[in-house]
Amino acid sequence: MPKDLIDLASLGAAGIERILERARELRQLPRAERERLCAGRELVHLFLEPSTRTRISFELAARRVGARVIDFDGDASSLRKGESLSDTIRTIEAMEVDGFVLRHGEDDMPRQVAEIAAGAVINAGAGTTAHPTQGLLDRLTLEEELGDLAGRRIAIVGDVRHSRVAASDVVALSLAGAQVHLVAPPELQRESVPDGVERGAELDPLLPELDAIVMLRIQRERIREEVSLDLDGFVERYQLHAERLGRMPDGAVVLHPGPMNRGVEISDAVADGPRSRIHDQVRHGVEVRAAVLEHCLDGPR
Ligand code: NCD
């Protein structure tokens, strides 16, 4: 049976652990064996919003488990002729594909597509609410670095309000027992958070206690016009630069899901420095997505 991955809360603590464990196992698997895991499966990629790393990462992950990908080009499709997304999904579905990987600007779209599609539906980032594979890869990156995350203090800093990465990281990291702090100016802070997650506007007092910090860009494309943002003030209070990093404990690491706005939320020296785990995140992304595809596509055809 195909399975959907819409958000991490539905996957649950045990489901998250199984996928991360499998992602680690797949590293050891000989290539020929790995490529049989989803051999013959056919996936359609529907990236209806800009994406660089997530799209390429899913494509590579599919190849690594032997699945084939058809890339849907929204701009060259019948969506431009007024066809609704649900009719597009029904049409592709009638061709008997095994699954969809969906990136969309609206929060609820993956769930709506999952209601229509018989195949697996994998959320590759939707609206401001969920980016489950990013939550998984961030957790894998932090576990590789810090081991068990129980009791670890992790700050997610920047535009947490509009960030689906923040939303999924909160779930992935809290379920691992980490103490998560969302740090943002009031206009970029989340209105509600799960129990146990801390919110605040001050970064500096937290720095000496942090085991890891996840920096986020300001998602200008999602900010309503009436919200006035003091960019200089943001840089002044939140930018992670060498001096701030120096106030964190020695083993603390820096994550960023990308795309980075260098000179805004993160300085060049930190992004490219020895404490940055940004490239590890990207590498782990392919591993985690391969495990997700295996889980959702349910074996070879
Ligand atoms: C994020 C996204 O698109 O949700 N990037 C990503 O997938 N790694 C974050 C962002 O756009 O800032």
Tab-separated table of C-alpha atoms and ligand atoms in Angstrom:
chain	number	residue	atom	x	y	z
A	1	MET	CA	0.000	0.000	0.000
A	2	PRO	CA	1.369	3.453	-0.891
A	3	LYS	CA	1.654	5.853	2.048
A	4	ASP	CA	1.531	9.649	2.179
A	5	LEU	CA	3.913	11.961	3.984
A	6	ILE	CA	1.979	15.142	4.668
A	7	ASP	CA	3.488	16.257	7.971
A	8	LEU	CA	5.697	14.886	10.731
A	9	ALA	CA	3.072	14.916	13.465
A	10	SER	CA	1.116	12.299	11.493
A	11	LEU	CA	4.257	10.244	10.941
A	12	GLY	CA	4.785	10.228	14.712
A	13	ALA	CA	7.844	9.660	16.890
A	14	ALA	CA	8.252	5.988	15.951
A	15	GLY	CA	7.754	6.639	12.229
A	16	ILE	CA	10.371	9.410	12.297
A	17	GLU	CA	12.864	7.143	14.051
A	18	ARG	CA	12.290	4.326	11.565
A	19	ILE	CA	12.933	6.600	8.595
A	20	LEU	CA	16.107	8.076	10.107
A	21	GLU	CA	17.374	4.601	10.954
A	22	ARG	CA	16.673	3.443	7.421
A	23	ALA	CA	18.417	6.524	5.968
A	24	ARG	CA	21.548	5.496	7.901
A	25	GLU	CA	21.234	1.862	6.781
A	26	LEU	CA	20.915	2.814	3.122
A	27	ARG	CA	24.440	4.310	3.269
A	28	GLN	CA	25.851	0.814	3.721
A	29	LEU	CA	23.743	-0.875	1.065
A	30	PRO	CA	25.516	-1.852	-2.190
A	31	ARG	CA	24.336	0.272	-5.086
A	32	ALA	CA	22.692	-2.541	-7.053
A	33	GLU	CA	20.670	-3.568	-4.024
A	34	ARG	CA	19.669	0.018	-3.268
A	35	GLU	CA	18.482	0.564	-6.807
A	36	ARG	CA	16.117	-2.390	-6.531
A	37	LEU	CA	14.261	-0.910	-3.536
A	38	CYS	CA	11.796	1.066	-5.644
A	39	ALA	CA	12.668	-0.325	-9.074
A	40	GLY	CA	9.973	0.269	-11.661
A	41	ARG	CA	8.131	2.844	-9.552
A	42	GLU	CA	7.153	6.067	-11.310
A	43	LEU	CA	6.894	9.403	-9.560
A	44	VAL	CA	5.623	12.739	-10.776
A	45	HIS	CA	7.289	15.852	-9.384
A	46	LEU	CA	4.935	18.779	-9.082
A	47	PHE	CA	7.026	21.728	-7.926
A	48	LEU	CA	4.609	24.619	-8.226
A	49	GLU	CA	6.880	27.025	-6.357
A	50	PRO	CA	10.573	27.818	-6.803
A	51	SER	CA	12.935	25.179	-5.437
A	52	THR	CA	16.568	24.312	-6.012
A	53	ARG	CA	17.889	21.920	-3.402
A	54	THR	CA	14.669	20.125	-2.475
A	55	ARG	CA	13.826	19.395	-6.096
A	56	ILE	CA	17.256	18.118	-7.056
A	57	SER	CA	17.506	16.214	-3.791
A	58	PHE	CA	14.216	14.353	-4.403
A	59	GLU	CA	15.286	13.613	-7.962
A	60	LEU	CA	18.617	12.139	-6.846
A	61	ALA	CA	16.937	10.233	-4.027
A	62	ALA	CA	14.510	8.660	-6.512
A	63	ARG	CA	17.402	7.551	-8.737
A	64	ARG	CA	19.223	6.087	-5.767
A	65	VAL	CA	16.317	3.774	-4.966
A	66	GLY	CA	15.689	2.985	-8.630
A	67	ALA	CA	12.465	4.981	-9.131
A	68	ARG	CA	11.842	7.083	-12.231
A	69	VAL	CA	10.780	10.721	-12.059
A	70	ILE	CA	8.692	12.722	-14.478
A	71	ASP	CA	9.086	16.402	-13.869
A	72	PHE	CA	5.890	18.376	-14.299
A	73	ASP	CA	6.505	21.886	-15.597
A	74	GLY	CA	3.675	24.003	-14.178
A	75	ASP	CA	4.389	26.931	-16.490
A	76	ALA	CA	4.158	24.790	-19.624
A	77	SER	CA	1.122	22.798	-18.477
A	78	SER	CA	-2.640	22.978	-18.727
A	79	LEU	CA	-2.648	24.792	-15.357
A	80	ARG	CA	-1.829	27.783	-17.560
A	81	LYS	CA	-4.981	27.054	-19.586
A	82	GLY	CA	-7.189	27.255	-16.530
A	83	GLU	CA	-7.239	23.577	-15.567
A	84	SER	CA	-7.582	23.119	-11.814
A	85	LEU	CA	-4.838	21.331	-9.920
A	86	SER	CA	-7.286	18.617	-8.906
A	87	ASP	CA	-8.151	17.902	-12.550
A	88	THR	CA	-4.440	17.836	-13.389
A	89	ILE	CA	-3.878	15.331	-10.564
A	90	ARG	CA	-6.812	13.162	-11.709
A	91	THR	CA	-5.436	13.189	-15.265
A	92	ILE	CA	-1.939	12.136	-14.214
A	93	GLU	CA	-3.418	9.629	-11.771
A	94	ALA	CA	-5.302	7.963	-14.654
A	95	MET	CA	-1.894	7.173	-16.169
A	96	GLU	CA	-1.279	4.980	-13.131
A	97	VAL	CA	1.694	6.709	-11.523
A	98	ASP	CA	2.909	5.468	-8.148
A	99	GLY	CA	3.248	8.804	-6.420
A	100	PHE	CA	3.500	12.561	-6.395
A	101	VAL	CA	6.128	14.786	-4.800
A	102	LEU	CA	4.444	18.131	-4.272
A	103	ARG	CA	5.746	21.628	-3.502
A	104	HIS	CA	3.007	24.243	-3.214
A	105	GLY	CA	2.345	27.681	-1.719
A	106	GLU	CA	-0.833	26.655	0.094
A	107	ASP	CA	-0.772	24.940	3.474
A	108	ASP	CA	-3.487	22.419	2.796
A	109	MET	CA	-2.636	21.409	-0.786
A	110	PRO	CA	-0.745	18.156	-0.027
A	111	ARG	CA	-3.696	16.879	2.007
A	112	GLN	CA	-6.130	17.826	-0.762
A	113	VAL	CA	-4.011	16.068	-3.377
A	114	ALA	CA	-3.742	13.018	-1.111
A	115	GLU	CA	-7.538	12.817	-1.047
A	116	ILE	CA	-7.615	12.565	-4.830
A	117	ALA	CA	-4.521	10.478	-5.495
A	118	ALA	CA	-4.453	6.732	-4.946
A	119	GLY	CA	-0.645	6.740	-5.102
A	120	ALA	CA	1.708	8.130	-2.461
A	121	VAL	CA	1.708	11.892	-1.878
A	122	ILE	CA	4.886	13.356	-0.428
A	123	ASN	CA	4.910	16.928	0.782
A	124	ALA	CA	8.083	18.676	-0.420
A	125	GLY	CA	7.119	21.925	1.336
A	126	ALA	CA	3.706	23.550	1.572
A	127	GLY	CA	2.736	27.081	2.604
A	128	THR	CA	4.038	27.996	6.027
A	129	THR	CA	3.015	24.810	7.828
A	130	ALA	CA	5.069	21.798	6.829
A	131	HIS	CA	8.277	20.690	5.134
A	132	PRO	CA	8.556	17.216	6.629
A	133	THR	CA	11.673	15.991	4.788
A	134	GLN	CA	13.541	19.133	5.874
A	135	GLY	CA	12.561	18.400	9.490
A	136	LEU	CA	13.889	14.859	9.059
A	137	LEU	CA	17.186	15.915	7.499
A	138	ASP	CA	17.764	18.613	10.099
A	139	ARG	CA	17.196	16.078	12.848
A	140	LEU	CA	19.529	13.561	11.166
A	141	THR	CA	22.209	16.254	10.840
A	142	LEU	CA	21.904	17.208	14.506
A	143	GLU	CA	21.894	13.598	15.702
A	144	GLU	CA	25.022	12.811	13.695
A	145	GLU	CA	26.666	15.776	15.361
A	146	LEU	CA	25.334	15.681	18.918
A	147	GLY	CA	24.077	12.115	19.382
A	148	ASP	CA	20.870	11.816	21.391
A	149	LEU	CA	19.051	15.153	21.256
A	150	ALA	CA	17.203	14.723	24.565
A	151	GLY	CA	17.800	17.824	26.685
A	152	ARG	CA	19.802	19.582	23.954
A	153	ARG	CA	19.045	23.260	23.429
A	154	ILE	CA	18.415	24.290	19.864
A	155	ALA	CA	17.412	27.769	18.680
A	156	ILE	CA	15.603	28.404	15.398
A	157	VAL	CA	16.194	32.037	14.543
A	158	GLY	CA	14.811	34.488	12.001
A	159	ASP	CA	11.519	34.514	10.166
A	160	VAL	CA	9.955	31.623	12.033
A	161	ARG	CA	6.439	32.874	11.342
A	162	HIS	CA	6.561	32.190	7.617
A	163	SER	CA	8.913	29.240	7.742
A	164	ARG	CA	7.599	25.746	7.072
A	165	VAL	CA	11.078	24.579	7.968
A	166	ALA	CA	10.625	25.978	11.485
A	167	ALA	CA	7.226	24.282	11.725
A	168	SER	CA	8.607	20.840	10.824
A	169	ASP	CA	11.851	21.257	12.789
A	170	VAL	CA	9.844	22.024	15.915
A	171	VAL	CA	8.021	18.707	15.584
A	172	ALA	CA	11.080	16.627	14.623
A	173	LEU	CA	13.315	18.056	17.351
A	174	SER	CA	10.731	18.202	20.149
A	175	LEU	CA	9.830	14.550	19.562
A	176	ALA	CA	13.529	13.778	20.049
A	177	GLY	CA	13.356	15.477	23.460
A	178	ALA	CA	15.257	18.638	22.499
A	179	GLN	CA	14.425	21.995	24.059
A	180	VAL	CA	13.531	24.176	21.088
A	181	HIS	CA	13.578	27.998	21.212
A	182	LEU	CA	11.993	30.046	18.445
A	183	VAL	CA	13.738	33.403	18.327
A	184	ALA	CA	12.337	36.254	16.239
A	185	PRO	CA	11.149	39.845	16.424
A	186	PRO	CA	7.398	39.968	17.257
A	187	GLU	CA	6.348	40.548	13.634
A	188	LEU	CA	8.185	37.385	12.517
A	189	GLN	CA	7.261	35.198	15.495
A	190	ARG	CA	4.780	32.289	15.342
A	191	GLU	CA	1.360	32.910	16.869
A	192	SER	CA	1.178	29.486	18.441
A	193	VAL	CA	3.619	26.690	19.137
A	194	PRO	CA	3.304	23.174	20.551
A	195	ASP	CA	3.604	22.767	24.329
A	196	GLY	CA	7.150	22.870	25.612
A	197	VAL	CA	8.529	25.017	22.773
A	198	GLU	CA	9.868	28.371	23.977
A	199	ARG	CA	9.428	31.649	22.149
A	200	GLY	CA	11.345	34.869	22.585
A	201	ALA	CA	12.736	37.926	20.854
A	202	GLU	CA	16.211	37.907	22.395
A	203	LEU	CA	19.007	35.856	20.889
A	204	ASP	CA	22.063	37.085	22.786
A	205	PRO	CA	21.181	35.765	26.266
A	206	LEU	CA	20.573	32.283	24.810
A	207	LEU	CA	23.862	31.963	22.921
A	208	PRO	CA	26.042	30.529	25.746
A	209	GLU	CA	23.529	27.714	26.334
A	210	LEU	CA	22.924	26.534	22.793
A	211	ASP	CA	24.039	23.216	21.328
A	212	ALA	CA	22.894	24.213	17.843
A	213	ILE	CA	21.348	27.093	15.978
A	214	VAL	CA	19.211	26.981	12.836
A	215	MET	CA	19.199	30.286	10.929
A	216	LEU	CA	16.322	31.171	8.578
A	217	ARG	CA	15.992	33.750	5.833
A	218	ILE	CA	13.266	36.385	5.842
A	219	GLN	CA	10.577	35.045	3.485
A	220	ARG	CA	9.721	38.334	1.820
A	221	GLU	CA	7.407	36.703	-0.706
A	222	ARG	CA	5.103	35.684	2.167
A	223	ILE	CA	5.142	38.905	4.172
A	224	ARG	CA	2.023	41.026	3.842
A	225	GLU	CA	2.620	44.583	2.693
A	226	GLU	CA	1.342	46.214	5.867
A	227	VAL	CA	4.016	44.536	7.983
A	228	SER	CA	6.902	46.938	8.279
A	229	LEU	CA	10.201	45.286	8.856
A	230	ASP	CA	13.252	47.058	10.206
A	231	LEU	CA	15.933	45.212	8.257
A	232	ASP	CA	18.885	47.026	9.841
A	233	GLY	CA	17.452	46.268	13.284
A	234	PHE	CA	17.021	42.601	12.314
A	235	VAL	CA	20.629	42.320	11.143
A	236	GLU	CA	21.823	44.067	14.292
A	237	ARG	CA	19.908	41.818	16.690
A	238	TYR	CA	19.883	38.443	14.960
A	239	GLN	CA	22.590	38.060	12.321
A	240	LEU	CA	24.800	35.124	13.191
A	241	HIS	CA	28.323	36.473	12.702
A	242	ALA	CA	31.678	35.311	14.035
A	243	GLU	CA	31.450	37.324	17.235
A	244	ARG	CA	28.027	35.891	18.157
A	245	LEU	CA	29.149	32.387	17.225
A	246	GLY	CA	32.126	32.916	19.545
A	247	ARG	CA	29.716	33.280	22.448
A	248	MET	CA	28.237	29.823	21.809
A	249	PRO	CA	29.766	26.691	23.404
A	250	ASP	CA	32.731	25.123	21.588
A	251	GLY	CA	30.908	22.142	20.095
A	252	ALA	CA	27.834	24.089	18.951
A	253	VAL	CA	26.931	23.869	15.261
A	254	VAL	CA	25.158	26.051	12.715
A	255	LEU	CA	22.423	24.931	10.319
A	256	HIS	CA	20.576	26.764	7.556
A	257	PRO	CA	18.043	25.109	5.216
A	258	GLY	CA	18.935	27.498	2.387
A	259	PRO	CA	18.487	29.576	0.397
A	260	MET	CA	20.745	31.876	2.452
A	261	ASN	CA	20.634	35.625	2.342
A	262	ARG	CA	24.272	36.244	3.183
A	263	GLY	CA	24.849	39.439	5.114
A	264	VAL	CA	21.286	39.361	6.498
A	265	GLU	CA	20.636	36.383	8.803
A	266	ILE	CA	24.117	34.887	8.455
A	267	SER	CA	27.584	36.248	7.692
A	268	ASP	CA	29.930	34.750	5.091
A	269	ALA	CA	32.441	33.789	7.772
A	270	VAL	CA	29.848	31.723	9.665
A	271	ALA	CA	28.176	30.210	6.585
A	272	ASP	CA	31.537	29.033	5.222
A	273	GLY	CA	33.216	28.456	8.579
A	274	PRO	CA	34.188	25.311	10.491
A	275	ARG	CA	31.011	25.194	12.603
A	276	SER	CA	28.679	25.298	9.611
A	277	ARG	CA	26.878	22.016	8.866
A	278	ILE	CA	24.985	23.421	5.888
A	279	HIS	CA	26.536	21.022	3.358
A	280	ASP	CA	25.933	18.066	5.676
A	281	GLN	CA	22.267	19.040	5.701
A	282	VAL	CA	22.160	18.909	1.917
A	283	ARG	CA	23.860	15.487	1.846
A	284	HIS	CA	21.552	14.110	4.513
A	285	GLY	CA	18.598	15.433	2.535
A	286	VAL	CA	19.186	12.917	-0.247
A	287	GLU	CA	19.612	10.075	2.277
A	288	VAL	CA	16.446	10.916	4.162
A	289	ARG	CA	14.410	11.329	0.977
A	290	ALA	CA	15.570	7.973	-0.324
A	291	ALA	CA	14.290	6.414	2.915
A	292	VAL	CA	11.035	8.394	2.627
A	293	LEU	CA	10.498	7.195	-0.941
A	294	GLU	CA	11.071	3.601	0.078
A	295	HIS	CA	8.606	4.006	2.959
A	296	CYS	CA	5.940	5.749	0.879
A	297	LEU	CA	6.227	3.777	-2.375
A	298	ASP	CA	6.186	0.465	-0.584
A	299	GLY	CA	8.787	-1.518	-2.487
A	300	PRO	CA	9.458	-2.226	-6.173
A	301	ARG	CA	6.747	-2.659	-8.767
B	1	NCD	C1	13.029	26.314	2.340
B	1	NCD	C2	11.689	26.203	1.696
B	1	NCD	O1	11.559	26.396	0.484
B	1	NCD	O2	10.785	25.912	2.416
B	1	NCD	N1	14.091	25.833	1.611
B	1	NCD	C3	14.286	24.489	1.472
B	1	NCD	O3	13.406	23.758	1.065
B	1	NCD	N2	15.479	23.994	1.848
B	1	NCD	C4	13.291	27.571	3.011
B	1	NCD	C5	13.117	28.868	2.312
B	1	NCD	O4	12.518	29.007	1.259
B	1	NCD	O5	13.620	29.847	2.870
